Structure formats: structure tokens, C-alpha cells
XYZ file of C-alpha atoms in Angstrom:
393
model
C -58.871 -81.759 97.323
C -57.056 -78.841 98.966
C -56.703 -78.483 102.690
C -58.077 -74.962 102.631
C -61.306 -76.078 100.986
C -62.869 -78.737 103.172
C -66.224 -79.598 101.567
C -69.202 -77.795 103.062
C -70.974 -81.088 103.696
C -68.149 -82.215 105.990
C -68.203 -78.915 107.848
C -71.955 -79.325 108.319
C -71.517 -82.850 109.695
C -68.871 -81.602 112.107
C -71.134 -78.743 113.206
C -73.995 -81.184 113.831
C -71.721 -83.406 115.900
C -70.484 -80.380 117.861
C -74.090 -79.452 118.583
C -74.696 -82.956 119.952
C -71.662 -82.623 122.217
C -72.654 -79.223 123.542
C -76.370 -79.926 123.829
C -76.335 -83.385 125.449
C -72.914 -84.717 126.394
C -71.320 -81.719 128.086
C -74.235 -81.085 130.503
C -74.294 -84.771 131.461
C -70.582 -84.702 132.242
C -70.771 -81.429 134.129
C -73.066 -83.085 136.660
C -70.048 -85.178 137.714
C -67.484 -82.369 137.602
C -66.441 -82.525 141.248
C -65.767 -86.256 141.142
C -63.966 -85.989 137.804
C -61.704 -83.252 139.142
C -60.856 -85.420 142.121
C -60.351 -88.799 140.434
C -60.247 -88.202 136.675
C -63.461 -90.161 136.125
C -66.770 -90.855 137.879
C -68.799 -93.786 139.182
C -71.145 -95.175 136.578
C -69.114 -93.806 133.675
C -69.373 -97.085 131.731
C -73.179 -97.109 131.829
C -73.342 -93.442 130.922
C -70.868 -93.922 128.083
C -72.897 -96.813 126.695
C -76.029 -94.656 126.812
C -74.332 -92.031 124.688
C -72.955 -94.642 122.307
C -76.534 -95.663 121.613
C -77.559 -92.020 121.298
C -74.739 -91.434 118.836
C -76.046 -94.373 116.826
C -79.570 -92.929 116.878
C -78.245 -89.663 115.484
C -76.282 -91.457 112.775
C -72.756 -90.615 113.936
C -71.768 -93.999 115.400
C -71.649 -95.861 112.064
C -71.260 -92.929 109.697
C -67.904 -94.286 108.502
C -69.413 -97.569 107.324
C -70.731 -98.228 103.790
C -74.327 -97.302 103.042
C -75.087 -100.917 102.149
C -74.711 -101.909 105.816
C -76.386 -98.851 107.324
C -73.572 -96.320 107.342
C -73.089 -93.101 105.397
C -69.841 -93.769 103.513
C -68.069 -90.997 105.395
C -64.556 -90.744 104.009
C -61.244 -90.565 105.831
C -61.144 -86.759 106.071
C -64.674 -86.643 107.448
C -63.775 -89.252 110.059
C -60.700 -87.255 111.051
C -62.801 -84.111 111.489
C -65.297 -85.916 113.735
C -62.707 -87.694 115.888
C -60.753 -84.474 116.324
C -63.907 -82.605 117.353
C -64.832 -85.436 119.697
C -61.568 -84.939 121.613
C -61.413 -81.139 121.651
C -63.498 -80.736 124.813
C -61.572 -82.943 127.214
C -64.676 -84.999 127.969
C -64.440 -88.272 129.861
C -67.636 -89.442 128.174
C -66.086 -88.849 124.759
C -62.947 -90.849 125.542
C -62.420 -94.546 124.797
C -64.930 -94.930 121.945
C -67.467 -93.005 123.994
C -69.225 -91.394 121.044
C -67.369 -92.633 117.975
C -66.059 -96.197 117.622
C -62.520 -97.288 116.926
C -62.626 -100.868 118.235
C -65.848 -101.280 120.241
C -68.276 -100.667 117.409
C -68.640 -101.412 113.703
C -65.441 -101.270 111.659
C -64.419 -102.308 108.130
C -63.164 -105.587 109.619
C -66.794 -106.699 109.989
C -67.470 -106.323 106.284
C -66.140 -109.890 106.071
C -69.339 -111.072 107.776
C -71.670 -113.206 105.683
C -75.366 -112.355 105.381
C -76.368 -114.309 108.488
C -73.548 -112.804 110.557
C -74.530 -109.342 109.417
C -78.049 -109.845 110.723
C -76.897 -111.313 114.039
C -73.879 -109.123 114.741
C -73.066 -106.318 112.314
C -76.557 -104.813 112.136
C -76.846 -104.569 115.958
C -73.331 -103.090 116.077
C -74.405 -100.450 113.573
C -77.449 -99.616 115.698
C -75.454 -99.432 118.917
C -77.343 -102.362 120.419
C -74.293 -104.618 120.671
C -70.695 -103.723 121.429
C -67.566 -105.600 120.555
C -63.869 -105.901 121.295
C -60.920 -106.746 119.090
C -59.229 -109.703 120.768
C -55.903 -110.066 118.993
C -53.107 -109.138 121.434
C -51.691 -111.755 123.804
C -48.982 -111.782 126.473
C -46.514 -113.196 123.931
C -47.935 -111.586 120.810
C -48.217 -107.833 120.447
C -46.815 -106.242 117.301
C -45.834 -109.723 116.070
C -49.163 -111.475 115.488
C -47.387 -114.580 114.204
C -46.704 -115.498 117.839
C -50.362 -116.026 118.737
C -50.803 -118.872 121.210
C -54.607 -118.988 121.363
C -55.684 -122.097 119.478
C -58.822 -123.163 117.678
C -59.245 -126.882 117.047
C -61.937 -128.196 114.722
C -64.508 -130.351 116.482
C -67.273 -131.687 114.319
C -69.207 -128.731 112.949
C -67.506 -126.228 115.210
C -64.329 -125.246 116.988
C -62.895 -125.321 120.506
C -60.898 -122.262 121.528
C -58.306 -122.071 124.279
C -56.014 -119.204 125.155
C -55.526 -115.842 126.812
C -55.819 -112.323 125.442
C -54.718 -109.134 127.100
C -54.664 -105.364 126.585
C -58.151 -105.748 125.077
C -59.902 -102.392 124.934
C -63.550 -102.633 126.049
C -63.047 -106.335 126.714
C -64.981 -106.106 129.951
C -67.983 -104.436 128.311
C -68.256 -106.254 124.983
C -71.216 -108.418 124.016
C -69.328 -110.066 121.195
C -65.569 -110.587 120.955
C -63.747 -110.870 117.655
C -61.176 -113.483 118.665
C -58.165 -114.311 116.529
C -56.812 -117.821 117.030
C -54.248 -120.085 115.434
C -55.760 -122.839 113.302
C -52.524 -123.877 111.574
C -49.382 -123.067 113.533
C -47.126 -124.049 110.641
C -48.558 -121.291 108.444
C -48.556 -118.600 111.142
C -49.891 -115.226 109.995
C -49.773 -116.367 106.353
C -52.867 -118.536 106.326
C -52.829 -119.957 109.836
C -54.909 -117.431 111.823
C -58.708 -117.436 111.840
C -61.199 -114.843 113.143
C -64.112 -116.020 115.314
C -67.215 -114.157 116.458
C -67.522 -115.246 120.085
C -70.429 -114.163 122.317
C -68.918 -113.123 125.634
C -71.525 -115.110 127.571
C -70.214 -118.346 126.046
C -69.296 -121.044 128.627
C -65.557 -120.939 129.268
C -65.186 -117.306 128.192
C -64.306 -114.941 131.038
C -62.872 -111.556 131.846
C -60.088 -112.822 134.090
C -58.622 -109.448 134.971
C -59.203 -105.750 134.461
C -55.809 -104.266 133.743
C -54.885 -100.899 135.225
C -52.837 -98.467 133.185
C -51.319 -95.058 133.782
C -54.337 -93.554 132.016
C -57.487 -92.959 134.072
C -59.588 -93.675 130.985
C -57.923 -96.787 129.586
C -58.389 -100.003 131.548
C -58.161 -102.902 129.104
C -59.156 -106.425 129.998
C -57.503 -109.786 130.078
C -59.719 -112.451 128.524
C -59.422 -116.167 129.162
C -60.894 -118.874 126.934
C -61.099 -122.406 128.298
C -62.643 -124.966 125.940
C -64.940 -122.329 124.447
C -67.158 -123.960 121.830
C -67.771 -121.828 118.757
C -70.105 -122.867 115.960
C -68.638 -123.134 112.493
C -71.055 -120.452 111.336
C -69.237 -118.004 113.620
C -66.020 -118.089 111.648
C -65.729 -114.625 110.138
C -64.392 -114.740 106.616
C -62.352 -117.722 105.505
C -60.521 -120.145 107.757
C -56.856 -119.136 107.901
C -57.448 -115.608 106.642
C -57.984 -113.939 109.999
C -54.728 -112.023 110.020
C -55.666 -110.290 106.784
C -59.022 -109.369 108.304
C -57.210 -108.007 111.366
C -55.163 -105.555 109.327
C -58.071 -104.522 107.110
C -59.107 -101.618 109.295
C -55.739 -100.736 110.804
C -55.026 -97.753 108.550
C -58.370 -96.149 109.298
C -57.933 -96.741 113.024
C -54.523 -95.083 112.927
C -55.988 -92.019 111.241
C -58.729 -91.891 113.869
C -56.189 -92.078 116.702
C -54.148 -89.339 115.037
C -57.284 -87.199 114.943
C -57.920 -87.868 118.635
C -54.374 -86.697 119.343
C -55.098 -83.468 117.462
C -58.232 -82.859 119.511
C -56.590 -83.513 122.871
C -53.633 -81.302 121.939
C -56.056 -78.539 120.948
C -57.824 -78.858 124.298
C -54.586 -78.746 126.306
C -53.282 -75.810 124.284
C -56.447 -73.808 124.929
C -56.230 -74.665 128.612
C -52.610 -73.488 128.668
C -53.393 -70.209 126.933
C -56.270 -69.441 129.282
C -54.158 -70.247 132.331
C -51.273 -68.119 131.068
C -53.671 -65.193 130.680
C -55.278 -65.457 134.106
C -52.559 -66.780 136.423
C -50.565 -63.908 137.898
C -47.054 -63.838 139.347
C -44.568 -61.041 139.963
C -47.127 -58.368 139.209
C -48.718 -59.675 136.026
C -50.062 -62.657 134.080
C -47.511 -65.389 133.554
C -48.235 -65.211 129.835
C -45.945 -62.189 129.718
C -43.038 -64.449 130.600
C -41.097 -65.378 127.498
C -40.458 -68.906 128.740
C -44.195 -69.473 129.140
C -44.783 -67.932 125.739
C -42.218 -70.310 124.294
C -44.045 -73.367 125.661
C -47.363 -72.140 124.282
C -46.036 -71.122 120.872
C -44.096 -74.350 120.422
C -47.265 -76.343 121.153
C -49.304 -74.152 118.821
C -46.787 -74.549 115.991
C -46.523 -78.316 116.391
C -50.283 -78.745 116.529
C -50.796 -76.708 113.370
C -48.122 -78.706 111.558
C -49.547 -82.030 112.689
C -53.096 -81.013 111.762
C -52.051 -80.136 108.225
C -50.264 -83.464 107.884
C -53.142 -85.548 109.256
C -55.699 -83.766 107.066
C -53.455 -84.246 104.042
C -52.973 -87.941 104.798
C -56.737 -88.402 105.106
C -57.333 -86.508 101.857
C -54.863 -88.787 100.073
C -56.758 -91.843 101.275
C -59.991 -90.336 99.997
C -58.231 -89.749 96.663
C -57.314 -93.425 96.381
C -54.118 -94.029 98.378
C -53.992 -97.453 100.055
C -53.458 -95.769 103.445
C -50.447 -97.752 104.650
C -48.032 -94.833 104.641
C -50.718 -92.262 105.393
C -52.126 -94.027 108.468
C -48.693 -94.779 109.905
C -47.328 -91.278 109.261
C -50.377 -89.520 110.680
C -50.395 -91.590 113.874
C -46.637 -91.306 114.371
C -46.520 -87.535 114.036
C -49.748 -86.724 115.893
C -49.227 -89.011 118.889
C -45.631 -87.914 119.361
C -46.802 -84.302 119.119
C -49.579 -84.585 121.696
C -47.130 -86.041 124.204
C -44.969 -82.940 123.960
C -47.991 -80.626 124.126
C -49.241 -82.415 127.254
C -45.816 -82.098 128.883
C -45.697 -78.364 128.158
C -49.230 -77.957 129.500
C -48.063 -79.339 132.853
C -45.118 -76.945 132.803
C -47.266 -73.900 132.014
C -49.601 -74.770 134.883
C -46.655 -75.249 137.225
C -47.413 -77.070 140.466
C -51.136 -76.842 139.744
C -50.580 -78.845 136.587
C -49.602 -81.883 138.645
C -52.737 -81.678 140.795
C -55.712 -83.852 139.895
C -58.267 -81.106 140.492
C -56.818 -79.020 137.674
C -57.780 -81.717 135.171
C -54.580 -81.480 133.136
C -52.384 -84.275 134.481
C -55.002 -86.924 133.675
C -54.724 -86.120 129.976
C -50.934 -86.063 130.273
C -51.170 -89.674 131.454
C -53.827 -90.567 128.915
C -51.845 -89.573 125.834
C -48.692 -91.515 126.682
C -50.105 -94.943 125.703
C -51.214 -93.528 122.338
C -47.665 -94.127 121.109
C -48.084 -97.839 121.870
C -51.439 -99.171 120.681
C -52.407 -99.756 117.050
C -48.703 -99.768 116.205
C -45.856 -98.483 118.363
C -43.957 -95.447 117.118
C -41.000 -97.723 116.396
C -43.090 -100.124 114.318
C -44.670 -97.237 112.438
C -41.237 -95.912 111.501
C -40.336 -99.336 110.128
C -43.580 -99.453 108.135
C -43.035 -95.967 106.734
C -39.474 -96.853 105.799
C -40.772 -99.788 103.744
C -43.094 -97.478 101.810
C -40.017 -95.408 100.977
C -38.283 -98.443 99.559
C -36.111 -99.171 102.591
C -35.753 -102.292 104.708
C -37.252 -104.688 102.173
């Protein structure tokens, strides 16, 4: 597959998704424009986002990346990249944080480990956008190093009792079902000692103990507390002790999706910068005549084009059979580092206005910074890439 010949069917899917954005999502967001310009978001955004998640499911976009056998459309890695990039190109609050396409709050390849009964109870409703989930792995003492998990699951008759605390859990405050990873054999650690549990969030002892505030106006993860939460044995997803392997099953795809989001946000900020440079005047003409401003814009344009080619190529390799370890890590590393620089230049091009909330640029500047942290820090990704090159073994 060549990068200059994206299949027509993928272009048609992207065009259909763009039509959905322009026809339904953009008008709904515009109704809140004044509040968004003032605060970066709007009251009721969670309910409105959930409404559009369900609408995306109705239209077939929400689970398009899943296999046909579970209700998806077998959309490959390149197709997913195209959709996630398009989703982020408009700077929409409603499209942020899994608003229209899932990364962690909807169906993912991780849930293919569900048995038939679990598919009926959990995966099928996730596919239809009737239930939403969260990926409860990270803990205060266990981030990149999952072997340090402190949440425990102790067998009790036909079920399990879970105790522990999770944090930095995206959509943790809105999930109906939490995929909780807990230690069932501390001696084995990540190599056979971690189990995945499907835990309804209305279970006694399960609570959202804190909503965590971040520098991003769109990312407010939750802290989850489990106190003697009873989980039926039938809610173990996959095999006991194999939860860590389930956790990493979808990581490469998620990294490609985040890389695509970075492309879309960078594209949006670049277009905003170009338009501002054309219309803002100083010293008798548009500031776009200033070579320093031109330099900021051209550097962002060049880096975005380079990153886009890389991310598309990485996705195409996955579709051609690559295991995705190097491709996912490389795409996320390059794209998220790039969007940070583009966002910084966008502030500079806009000058003092760029730092003002009503301009709607600084919010995205803050939003993209955490992208270099979740689903693998830039430092961890470099280590992973080095291993694929035969280093650090």
C-alpha cells in the first residue's frame, strides 16, 4: 500500500464521518460557543458527549474498528488513523476525550477476551453505545510499571473480593462498567499474577473517590476506590493471571489513535495560525508578512507533514502484517512531540491574544501536553523502540 493511494473506500468512510461532524456535531457545539470561549468547555458537556457517542454508534462509526463477528466493520489501522485525525481537525470539545470515537471508554480489542456470556452482557452494549467503560489499570504506585499494582483480588468461594485504589482513570466518573486489573498472585507479578475483572460501577464498595483536575480543560480523570468489592467469578475476563497480557493487547492500536489525534489537533492549530497571520495587522500590514511569523508557520507545516507521512506509514505497516509494537510507539512519540511544538508556535503567532481564553488556542496548548504522558510516556516509548532495534535487551 502506498501513501499516495489511500483506498477509495477509506476516503469515503472519512467523508461520511466528516459529514456527520459538520451536519450534527458542529451546530450543537456552536450553541455553546460563548461559554466555550470563556472557560474552554460548557455545562452539560458530559451528557451531550454521551448523546453523540450513542449517535456515532447508530451511524456505525463507534465500533467500526472492531471485528465484524462482534458487530464492527473490521476497519484497519490506516482507516482508524484517518477517522481519529478527522475527528480532531475541527477543535471540537464534543469530539475530544472519546467524544465520537472510542480509545478507552468504548469497545476495544481488549474485550475480545470476553466469553460468550460476557459478550452479551458487556461487549454487545459497548458496541451499541449503550454502556461505557473505563480502563482501570494505573495506580498511585503503578504507572508505566504495571508489576507494582497494589489492588488485590482474593478468591472467596465462587467469586473474588477486590480492594485497592486506581487513579488517572479516563472516563472513570462516567463509566457503567470498569475493567479493573488486580493482583491475584503477587509473587508472579505481571507474568501471570494480574487478572482482569469486569466490575459494574454500581457495585457496593466501588466509588469515584475524587475527580482529578489536570492542566487540560478536557481531561479530568477519576480516582476510583474499591473496598471489599465482591465480583462474581463469571466476571473474570480471560484467564486468571493473564490480565496483564490482556491490558497490552490493544496498546499499539491506542497509540496509533492518539498519534492521529495529535495530527488532527496540529492541523487545526496550524490553520488557525495561518488565518490569524493573514488577518491580524501590525505596522501597516498583516503579520504574515513578517519573516519570523512565517518561520513559525512553515516550521509547523513542515513538521506536521512529516509526522503525517510517518503515522500513515506506520498504520499501513500494521495493516500489512506488522505486530505494531514499533509502529505504535514510533507514531505516538513523533506525533505527540510534534503537536506540542505546533501548539507552542500557535501561541506565539497569536501573541498576547494566544494566551487569552476567548481566542480558543491556549486550551489546546494545555490539552496536548499530557499526550506525551498517557499510553506510554515519550521516554518509555524510546526505550520500547530501542528494543525493536536490537538495543537494551
